[in-house]
Short mmCIF file of C-alpha atoms and ligand atoms in Angstrom, two decimals:
data_model
loop_
_atom_site.label_atom_id
_atom_site.label_comp_id
_atom_site.label_asym_id
_atom_site.label_seq_id
_atom_site.Cartn_x
_atom_site.Cartn_y
_atom_site.Cartn_z
CA MET A 159 126.55 178.46 176.48
CA ASN A 160 127.70 176.45 179.69
CA GLN A 161 131.08 174.80 178.90
CA TYR A 162 132.04 174.14 182.48
CA TYR A 163 131.81 170.11 182.11
CA ASN A 164 133.48 168.00 184.62
CA SER A 165 133.67 164.98 182.46
CA TYR A 166 133.24 163.92 178.82
CA PHE A 167 132.03 161.28 176.36
CA LYS A 168 134.34 161.75 173.02
CA VAL A 169 132.89 159.89 170.13
CA ASP A 170 135.28 159.08 166.83
CA MET A 171 132.41 159.63 164.48
CA ASP A 172 134.92 158.47 161.61
CA GLN A 173 134.71 154.81 163.35
CA VAL A 174 131.06 155.02 163.71
CA ILE A 175 130.92 155.42 160.05
CA ARG A 176 133.55 152.49 159.36
CA ASN A 177 131.40 150.23 161.85
CA PHE A 178 128.17 151.33 159.78
CA ASN A 179 130.08 150.48 156.43
CA LYS A 180 130.97 147.00 157.93
CA VAL A 181 127.57 145.87 158.93
CA GLN A 182 126.30 147.03 155.60
CA ASN A 183 129.14 144.74 154.00
CA TYR A 184 128.30 141.91 156.27
CA ILE A 185 124.60 142.26 155.59
CA GLY A 186 124.77 142.47 152.05
CA SER A 187 123.73 145.25 149.56
CA ASN A 188 119.82 143.91 149.34
CA THR A 189 119.26 144.81 153.07
CA ASP A 190 119.54 148.35 154.30
CA ILE A 191 119.94 149.32 157.95
CA ILE A 192 117.75 151.49 160.18
CA PRO A 193 119.76 152.81 162.80
CA VAL A 194 117.99 152.58 166.36
CA ILE A 195 118.78 155.57 168.13
CA LYS A 196 116.53 155.39 171.27
CA GLY A 197 117.57 156.45 174.92
CA ASN A 198 119.59 159.48 173.50
CA CYS A 199 121.31 157.24 171.13
CA TYR A 200 122.57 154.76 173.61
CA GLY A 201 124.20 157.97 175.69
CA TYR A 202 125.71 159.08 172.45
CA GLY A 203 123.68 162.07 172.06
CA LEU A 204 120.27 162.04 169.89
CA VAL A 205 120.64 164.78 167.04
CA PRO A 206 124.40 164.56 166.46
CA MET A 207 124.22 160.91 166.12
CA ALA A 208 120.98 160.96 164.10
CA LYS A 209 122.66 163.75 161.49
CA LEU A 210 125.80 161.57 161.17
CA PHE A 211 123.49 158.84 160.02
CA GLU A 212 121.60 160.87 157.99
CA GLU A 213 124.54 162.78 156.21
CA GLY A 214 127.79 160.45 156.76
CA CYS A 215 125.95 157.24 156.18
CA GLN A 216 122.95 158.26 153.90
CA VAL A 217 120.35 156.48 155.89
CA LYS A 218 116.52 157.01 154.82
CA MET A 219 115.02 156.09 158.12
CA LEU A 220 115.85 156.38 161.84
CA ALA A 221 113.89 154.53 164.45
CA ASN A 222 113.34 155.25 168.10
CA ALA A 223 111.10 154.33 170.79
CA ALA A 224 109.86 157.39 172.71
CA ILE A 225 107.98 160.21 170.72
CA TYR A 226 109.64 162.70 172.68
CA GLU A 227 112.88 162.15 171.12
CA ALA A 228 111.54 161.81 167.68
CA VAL A 229 110.12 165.49 168.16
CA GLU A 230 113.64 166.60 169.48
CA LEU A 231 115.03 165.03 166.06
CA ARG A 232 112.56 167.06 163.95
CA GLN A 233 113.09 170.16 165.94
CA GLY A 234 116.75 169.44 165.73
CA GLY A 235 116.60 169.27 161.76
CA VAL A 236 116.45 165.69 161.22
CA THR A 237 114.52 165.36 157.81
CA CYS A 238 114.74 161.61 156.95
CA ASP A 239 111.92 159.21 157.48
CA ILE A 240 111.49 158.37 161.60
CA LEU A 241 109.91 155.41 162.90
CA VAL A 242 108.57 155.58 166.55
CA MET A 243 108.58 152.03 167.77
CA GLY A 244 107.55 152.65 171.38
CA GLY A 245 103.89 152.66 172.56
CA ILE A 246 102.68 156.38 172.28
CA PRO A 247 100.20 157.77 175.16
CA GLN A 248 96.82 158.52 173.42
CA HIS A 249 97.03 162.29 174.05
CA LEU A 250 100.29 162.42 172.13
CA LEU A 251 99.33 161.12 168.77
CA GLN A 252 98.64 164.56 167.41
CA GLY A 253 102.68 164.74 167.40
CA ALA A 254 103.05 161.86 164.68
CA VAL A 255 100.60 163.80 162.54
CA GLU A 256 102.37 167.12 163.12
CA TYR A 257 105.83 166.06 162.83
CA ASP A 258 105.58 163.37 160.15
CA LEU A 259 106.33 160.49 162.06
CA GLN A 260 105.82 156.88 161.22
CA ILE A 261 104.31 154.78 164.09
CA ALA A 262 103.92 151.26 165.20
CA LEU A 263 100.37 149.96 164.79
CA PHE A 264 98.98 146.79 166.59
CA GLU A 265 95.35 147.86 167.85
CA GLU A 266 92.32 149.32 166.90
CA VAL A 267 91.90 152.43 169.50
CA THR A 268 95.15 154.05 168.17
CA ALA A 269 94.29 153.08 164.34
CA ARG A 270 90.90 155.01 164.57
CA ARG A 271 92.30 157.91 166.46
CA VAL A 272 95.04 158.48 164.20
CA HIS A 273 93.32 158.33 161.22
CA GLN A 274 90.85 161.03 162.58
CA LEU A 275 93.92 163.26 163.47
CA ALA A 276 95.57 163.02 160.34
CA LYS A 277 92.06 163.49 158.42
CA ASN A 278 91.61 166.68 160.26
CA ALA A 279 94.94 167.87 159.46
CA GLY A 280 94.63 166.88 155.85
CA LYS A 281 97.26 164.36 156.10
CA LYS A 282 98.34 160.49 155.98
CA VAL A 283 100.27 158.89 158.80
CA LYS A 284 102.20 155.98 157.47
CA VAL A 285 102.20 152.95 159.94
CA HIS A 286 104.00 149.83 160.28
CA LEU A 287 102.07 146.77 161.71
CA LYS A 288 103.99 145.44 164.77
CA ILE A 289 103.64 141.84 165.03
CA GLU A 290 103.38 139.89 168.31
CA THR A 291 105.82 136.82 168.51
CA GLY A 292 106.98 136.46 171.91
CA MET A 293 108.05 139.89 173.44
CA ASN A 294 104.52 140.38 174.59
CA ARG A 295 105.08 144.18 174.66
CA LEU A 296 103.23 145.91 171.87
CA GLY A 297 101.89 143.71 168.67
CA VAL A 298 99.02 142.00 167.03
CA ARG A 299 99.01 138.29 166.79
CA PRO A 300 99.00 136.92 163.30
CA GLY A 301 95.69 135.08 162.64
CA PRO A 302 92.43 136.56 163.19
CA ALA A 303 93.49 139.50 165.33
CA LEU A 304 95.79 140.84 162.61
CA HIS A 305 92.85 139.60 160.21
CA ASP A 306 90.60 142.17 161.89
CA LEU A 307 93.09 144.80 162.13
CA LEU A 308 93.89 144.94 158.31
CA ASN A 309 90.34 145.29 157.65
CA LEU A 310 89.92 148.20 159.93
CA VAL A 311 93.20 149.59 158.53
CA LYS A 312 91.79 149.28 154.84
CA SER A 313 89.00 151.40 155.58
CA LEU A 314 90.73 154.10 157.22
CA ASP A 315 91.89 156.20 154.05
CA ASN A 316 94.63 158.79 156.14
CA LEU A 317 96.51 155.60 157.49
CA GLU A 318 98.89 153.93 155.02
CA VAL A 319 100.57 150.44 156.28
CA VAL A 320 104.10 150.82 154.94
CA GLY A 321 105.81 147.95 156.97
CA VAL A 322 105.83 145.16 159.32
CA TYR A 323 107.97 144.31 161.97
CA THR A 324 108.65 142.15 165.28
CA HIS A 325 111.27 142.13 167.74
CA PHE A 326 113.31 139.14 169.19
CA ALA A 327 113.19 138.57 172.77
CA THR A 328 116.00 136.31 173.02
CA SER A 329 118.18 137.21 170.27
CA THR A 330 121.15 138.07 172.04
CA ALA A 331 121.07 134.99 174.09
CA ASP A 332 122.61 132.47 171.92
CA TYR A 333 123.35 131.92 168.06
CA TYR A 334 120.44 129.91 166.37
CA ASP A 335 118.40 130.47 169.71
CA THR A 336 115.22 128.39 169.61
CA PHE A 337 112.81 130.90 170.87
CA ALA A 338 113.96 133.73 168.10
CA VAL A 339 113.41 130.93 165.30
CA GLU A 340 110.03 130.37 166.86
CA GLN A 341 109.47 133.80 166.81
CA PHE A 342 110.58 134.18 163.31
CA GLU A 343 108.14 131.31 162.11
CA LYS A 344 104.89 133.44 163.55
CA PHE A 345 106.56 136.79 161.80
CA LYS A 346 107.03 134.97 158.51
CA GLU A 347 103.15 134.05 158.85
CA ALA A 348 102.00 137.69 159.46
CA VAL A 349 104.10 138.77 156.41
CA SER A 350 102.40 136.62 153.93
CA GLN A 351 98.96 137.18 155.82
CA ILE A 352 99.52 141.03 155.11
CA GLU A 353 100.67 140.45 151.48
CA THR A 354 97.94 138.21 150.77
CA SER A 355 95.41 140.70 151.81
CA GLY A 356 96.97 143.13 148.84
CA ILE A 357 99.24 145.35 150.85
CA THR A 358 102.52 146.03 149.64
CA LEU A 359 105.37 146.26 152.18
CA LYS A 360 108.11 148.63 151.66
CA TYR A 361 109.75 147.92 155.16
CA ILE A 362 109.98 144.23 156.55
CA HIS A 363 112.12 144.22 159.68
CA CYS A 364 112.80 142.00 162.66
CA CYS A 365 116.75 141.62 163.32
CA ASN A 366 118.29 143.75 165.67
CA SER A 367 122.13 143.75 165.93
CA ALA A 368 122.63 140.33 167.47
CA ALA A 369 120.33 138.62 165.13
CA THR A 370 121.58 140.38 162.37
CA THR A 371 124.90 138.48 162.82
CA TRP A 372 123.59 135.07 163.10
CA TYR A 373 119.94 134.62 161.56
CA LYS A 374 120.73 134.84 157.85
CA GLU A 375 117.55 133.45 156.87
CA ALA A 376 115.76 136.18 158.91
CA VAL A 377 118.24 139.09 157.49
CA GLU A 378 117.23 137.54 153.95
CA LEU A 379 113.48 137.75 154.13
CA CYS A 380 113.80 141.44 155.50
CA THR A 381 114.09 144.89 153.55
CA HIS A 382 116.01 146.44 156.49
CA VAL A 383 117.69 145.30 159.77
CA ARG A 384 117.43 147.59 163.00
CA SER A 385 120.73 148.08 164.51
CA CYS A 386 122.70 150.21 166.97
CA SER A 387 124.82 148.37 169.09
CA SER A 388 126.90 146.99 166.43
CA ILE A 389 127.10 150.29 164.59
CA LEU A 390 128.57 151.82 168.10
CA GLY A 391 131.07 149.20 168.05
CA HIS A 392 129.38 146.92 170.74
CA MET A 393 128.18 143.51 169.92
CA ALA A 394 125.45 142.51 171.98
CA MET A 395 125.97 138.65 172.22
CA GLU A 396 126.01 137.59 175.72
CA ASP A 397 128.94 135.28 174.93
CA GLY A 398 130.94 138.07 173.55
CA ARG A 399 131.20 136.51 169.95
CA GLU A 400 131.33 139.31 167.42
CA PRO A 401 132.01 138.16 163.55
CA ILE A 402 132.04 141.64 162.10
CA GLY A 403 135.34 143.26 163.18
CA LEU A 404 133.86 146.51 165.13
CA ILE A 405 135.48 148.80 167.19
CA GLU A 406 134.47 150.93 169.79
CA PRO A 407 134.23 154.40 169.00
CA VAL A 408 133.92 156.10 172.49
CA GLU A 409 136.02 157.39 175.24
CA ILE A 410 134.71 158.28 178.53
CA GLY A 411 137.05 160.46 181.02
CA ALA A 412 136.85 162.76 183.86
CA TYR A 413 139.58 164.81 185.84
CA ILE A 414 141.56 164.24 189.06
CA THR A 415 140.60 167.32 191.41
CA ASN A 416 142.71 165.71 194.50
CA VAL A 417 145.63 163.39 195.25
CA HIS A 418 146.19 162.62 198.88
CA ASP A 419 147.84 159.93 201.47
CA VAL A 420 145.48 157.94 203.67
CA TYR A 421 146.53 155.63 206.30
CA PRO A 422 145.44 152.50 208.27
CA GLY A 423 142.68 153.18 210.38
CA GLU A 424 140.88 156.03 208.26
CA SER A 425 138.34 155.49 205.71
CA VAL A 426 136.91 156.99 202.28
CA GLY A 427 133.81 158.60 201.62
CA TYR A 428 130.31 158.67 203.07
CA SER A 429 129.38 156.23 205.79
CA ARG A 430 133.09 155.30 206.17
CA TYR A 431 132.63 153.27 202.92
CA PHE A 432 136.28 152.17 202.05
CA LYS A 433 138.28 151.17 205.12
CA VAL A 434 141.95 151.79 204.82
CA THR A 435 144.22 149.04 206.11
CA GLU A 436 147.47 149.98 204.55
CA PRO A 437 148.92 153.18 203.38
CA MET A 438 147.50 154.21 200.17
CA LYS A 439 147.37 157.36 197.71
CA VAL A 440 143.54 158.17 196.55
CA ALA A 441 142.70 160.51 193.87
CA THR A 442 139.25 162.32 194.02
CA LEU A 443 137.85 162.59 190.48
CA SER A 444 134.98 165.10 189.19
CA ILE A 445 132.51 162.40 188.24
CA GLY A 446 129.86 160.70 190.39
CA PHE A 447 126.58 158.75 189.97
CA ALA A 448 124.53 161.93 189.48
CA ASP A 449 126.16 161.86 185.97
CA GLY A 450 124.65 158.57 185.42
CA PHE A 451 127.41 156.16 186.07
CA TYR A 452 126.39 152.79 187.45
CA PRO A 453 126.97 153.03 191.35
CA LYS A 454 127.94 149.42 191.21
CA TRP A 455 131.06 149.95 189.06
CA MET A 456 132.01 153.11 191.27
CA ARG A 457 131.45 151.43 194.60
CA GLY A 458 132.33 147.97 193.62
CA GLN A 459 136.16 148.74 193.00
CA GLY A 460 135.44 148.71 189.15
CA PRO A 461 138.42 149.54 186.89
CA VAL A 462 139.56 152.85 185.76
CA LEU A 463 142.80 154.17 183.86
CA VAL A 464 145.12 156.43 185.45
CA SER A 465 148.36 157.37 183.72
CA GLY A 466 148.12 154.29 181.51
CA HIS A 467 147.47 151.96 184.67
CA LYS A 468 144.90 149.86 185.30
CA THR A 469 143.36 150.59 189.03
CA ARG A 470 140.21 150.51 190.92
CA PHE A 471 137.67 152.74 192.14
CA LEU A 472 136.93 152.96 195.90
CA GLY A 473 133.50 154.72 196.07
CA CYS A 474 131.40 157.44 194.92
CA CYS A 475 129.14 160.30 196.03
CA MET A 476 126.70 162.08 193.98
CA ASP A 477 129.07 164.44 192.05
CA GLN A 478 132.59 163.06 192.92
CA SER A 479 134.43 159.52 193.20
CA PHE A 480 137.54 158.11 194.37
CA VAL A 481 140.09 155.94 192.92
CA ASP A 482 143.10 154.02 194.00
CA VAL A 483 146.26 155.76 192.75
CA THR A 484 148.90 153.89 194.99
CA GLY A 485 152.25 153.64 193.22
CA ILE A 486 151.03 155.24 190.12
CA PRO A 487 152.36 158.57 189.09
CA CYS A 488 149.57 161.31 188.89
CA GLU A 489 148.73 164.86 189.52
CA ILE A 490 145.69 167.23 190.26
CA GLY A 491 144.18 168.40 186.76
CA GLN A 492 144.92 165.37 184.63
CA LYS A 493 142.28 163.37 182.91
CA VAL A 494 141.53 159.77 184.13
CA ILE A 495 139.83 157.13 181.75
CA LEU A 496 136.72 155.27 182.58
CA ILE A 497 135.96 153.65 179.13
CA GLY A 498 138.68 153.73 176.43
CA ARG A 499 142.41 153.28 175.91
CA ASP A 500 145.27 154.51 177.82
CA GLY A 501 148.73 153.57 176.65
CA ASP A 502 148.60 149.84 176.66
CA GLN A 503 145.75 149.48 178.95
CA ARG A 504 142.05 149.62 177.53
CA ILE A 505 138.59 149.25 179.30
CA THR A 506 135.59 148.18 177.08
CA THR A 507 132.17 148.38 177.39
CA TRP A 508 132.05 144.58 177.30
CA ASP A 509 134.24 144.96 180.45
CA MET A 510 131.91 147.13 182.09
CA GLU A 511 128.75 145.02 181.16
CA GLN A 512 130.55 141.83 182.63
CA PHE A 513 131.52 143.88 185.84
CA CYS A 514 128.06 145.28 186.54
CA GLU A 515 125.94 142.64 185.39
CA ASN A 516 123.85 144.87 183.41
CA THR A 517 123.56 145.80 179.57
CA PHE A 518 125.44 148.39 177.63
CA GLU A 519 121.77 149.98 176.98
CA TYR A 520 121.32 150.57 180.42
CA LEU A 521 124.89 151.46 181.40
CA PHE A 522 125.15 154.07 178.51
CA GLY A 523 121.56 155.14 178.10
CA THR A 524 121.56 156.56 181.83
CA ILE A 525 124.72 158.51 181.15
CA GLY A 526 123.47 162.39 181.67
CA PRO A 527 123.77 165.90 180.12
CA ARG A 528 126.66 167.01 182.51
CA VAL A 529 128.97 164.80 180.83
CA GLU A 530 130.24 166.65 177.65
CA ARG A 531 129.45 164.95 174.34
CA ILE A 532 132.60 165.63 172.13
CA TYR A 533 132.39 164.46 168.62
CA CYS A 534 135.45 164.07 166.62
CA THR A 535 136.30 163.50 162.77
CA LYS A 536 139.60 163.35 161.21
CA THR A 537 139.61 167.20 160.68
CA GLY A 538 138.99 167.63 164.56
CA CYS A 539 136.64 167.86 167.41
C1 PLP B 285 116.77 148.65 170.75
C2 PLP B 285 116.21 148.04 169.65
C3 PLP B 285 116.77 147.77 168.64
C4 PLP B 285 118.24 147.60 168.21
O1 PLP B 285 118.68 146.89 168.94
P1 PLP B 285 120.45 146.75 168.99
O2 PLP B 285 120.84 145.40 169.52
O3 PLP B 285 121.28 147.94 169.35
O4 PLP B 285 120.89 146.93 167.48
C5 PLP B 285 116.13 147.08 167.48
N1 PLP B 285 114.64 146.74 167.57
C6 PLP B 285 114.10 147.21 168.53
C7 PLP B 285 112.41 147.20 168.84
C8 PLP B 285 114.63 148.05 169.76
O5 PLP B 285 113.64 148.05 170.75
#
């Protein structure tokens, strides 16, 4: 196994469990949590995080978006229920049958095909009806379209409807967002339409992390909430409000490979990117945009912690980057912190989101496999 990582992404697994428990306490014991671990669990690493939720938090169901990752979970030994929420290319539907995955269902082509595949295998596939309420991504509209789909599904013995869900398009925008409220009204209509048709729903879910914090009525109607950002200590409200008391369990770091002086008239990096106007000390780091870090952060003089001081990036290349260490004691070989604490200084994901004008999901979901994932508990890493 290759252990020669240039950078690391360290997760405090005990803190993840504490966050999970805080979210659980916040929503109360009548509602369960389905952790959503899409996008490599927001960069945290797929199978280790799934196992933490399965074994450390005793969850019964995980959800993700790409069937590729659902199959990786099964191959990695995850045995709890898995719901694939994203659209599945038709030629991959066999995977749902083979790996006992639950899927989103919202139209007839997939219904007939999955039924046939399940029948051939002598199995049943469990489906969650996905309701179109405003996202216009995947979903069936309440009313006649849902009526027709329900009739079809009831005639297909190898499909079992176990759940219903929808997704808010704007729930992160504001508390009591009016569009989310409209979406919830449509969702309620769909839930009663399904129940009236004689189907018993084991899973009713519509809230992501943000909606979970403010939409009490929606949480109460549901059997489950679908959360991940909150459990990872990152509350997704655009105004930064966070009523649960979550703590970010991550530290991302890299190493200094060179420290050198530069002088006025010189420049740093390709295309003479950073122009030097006064004498400075520059450190070169073992991390670059090919590791999946957002170039705007490194090129736009985003923050970084060196020896407990908050300083700035000066630029980046594919595998390396530059930071300003003028007046900061530091040496070749030491680590620097991109996200996390160093002495009294701290850089959070929230800071990074503000700086990059991009979301946690994007900024973390793109962090690549060359960054070592390290999982720590109180007994060690
Ligand atoms: C990503 C996602 C979630 C979880 O969102 P968080 O804000 O991280 O809690 C829930 N539902 C769907 C459909 C998603 O795509």
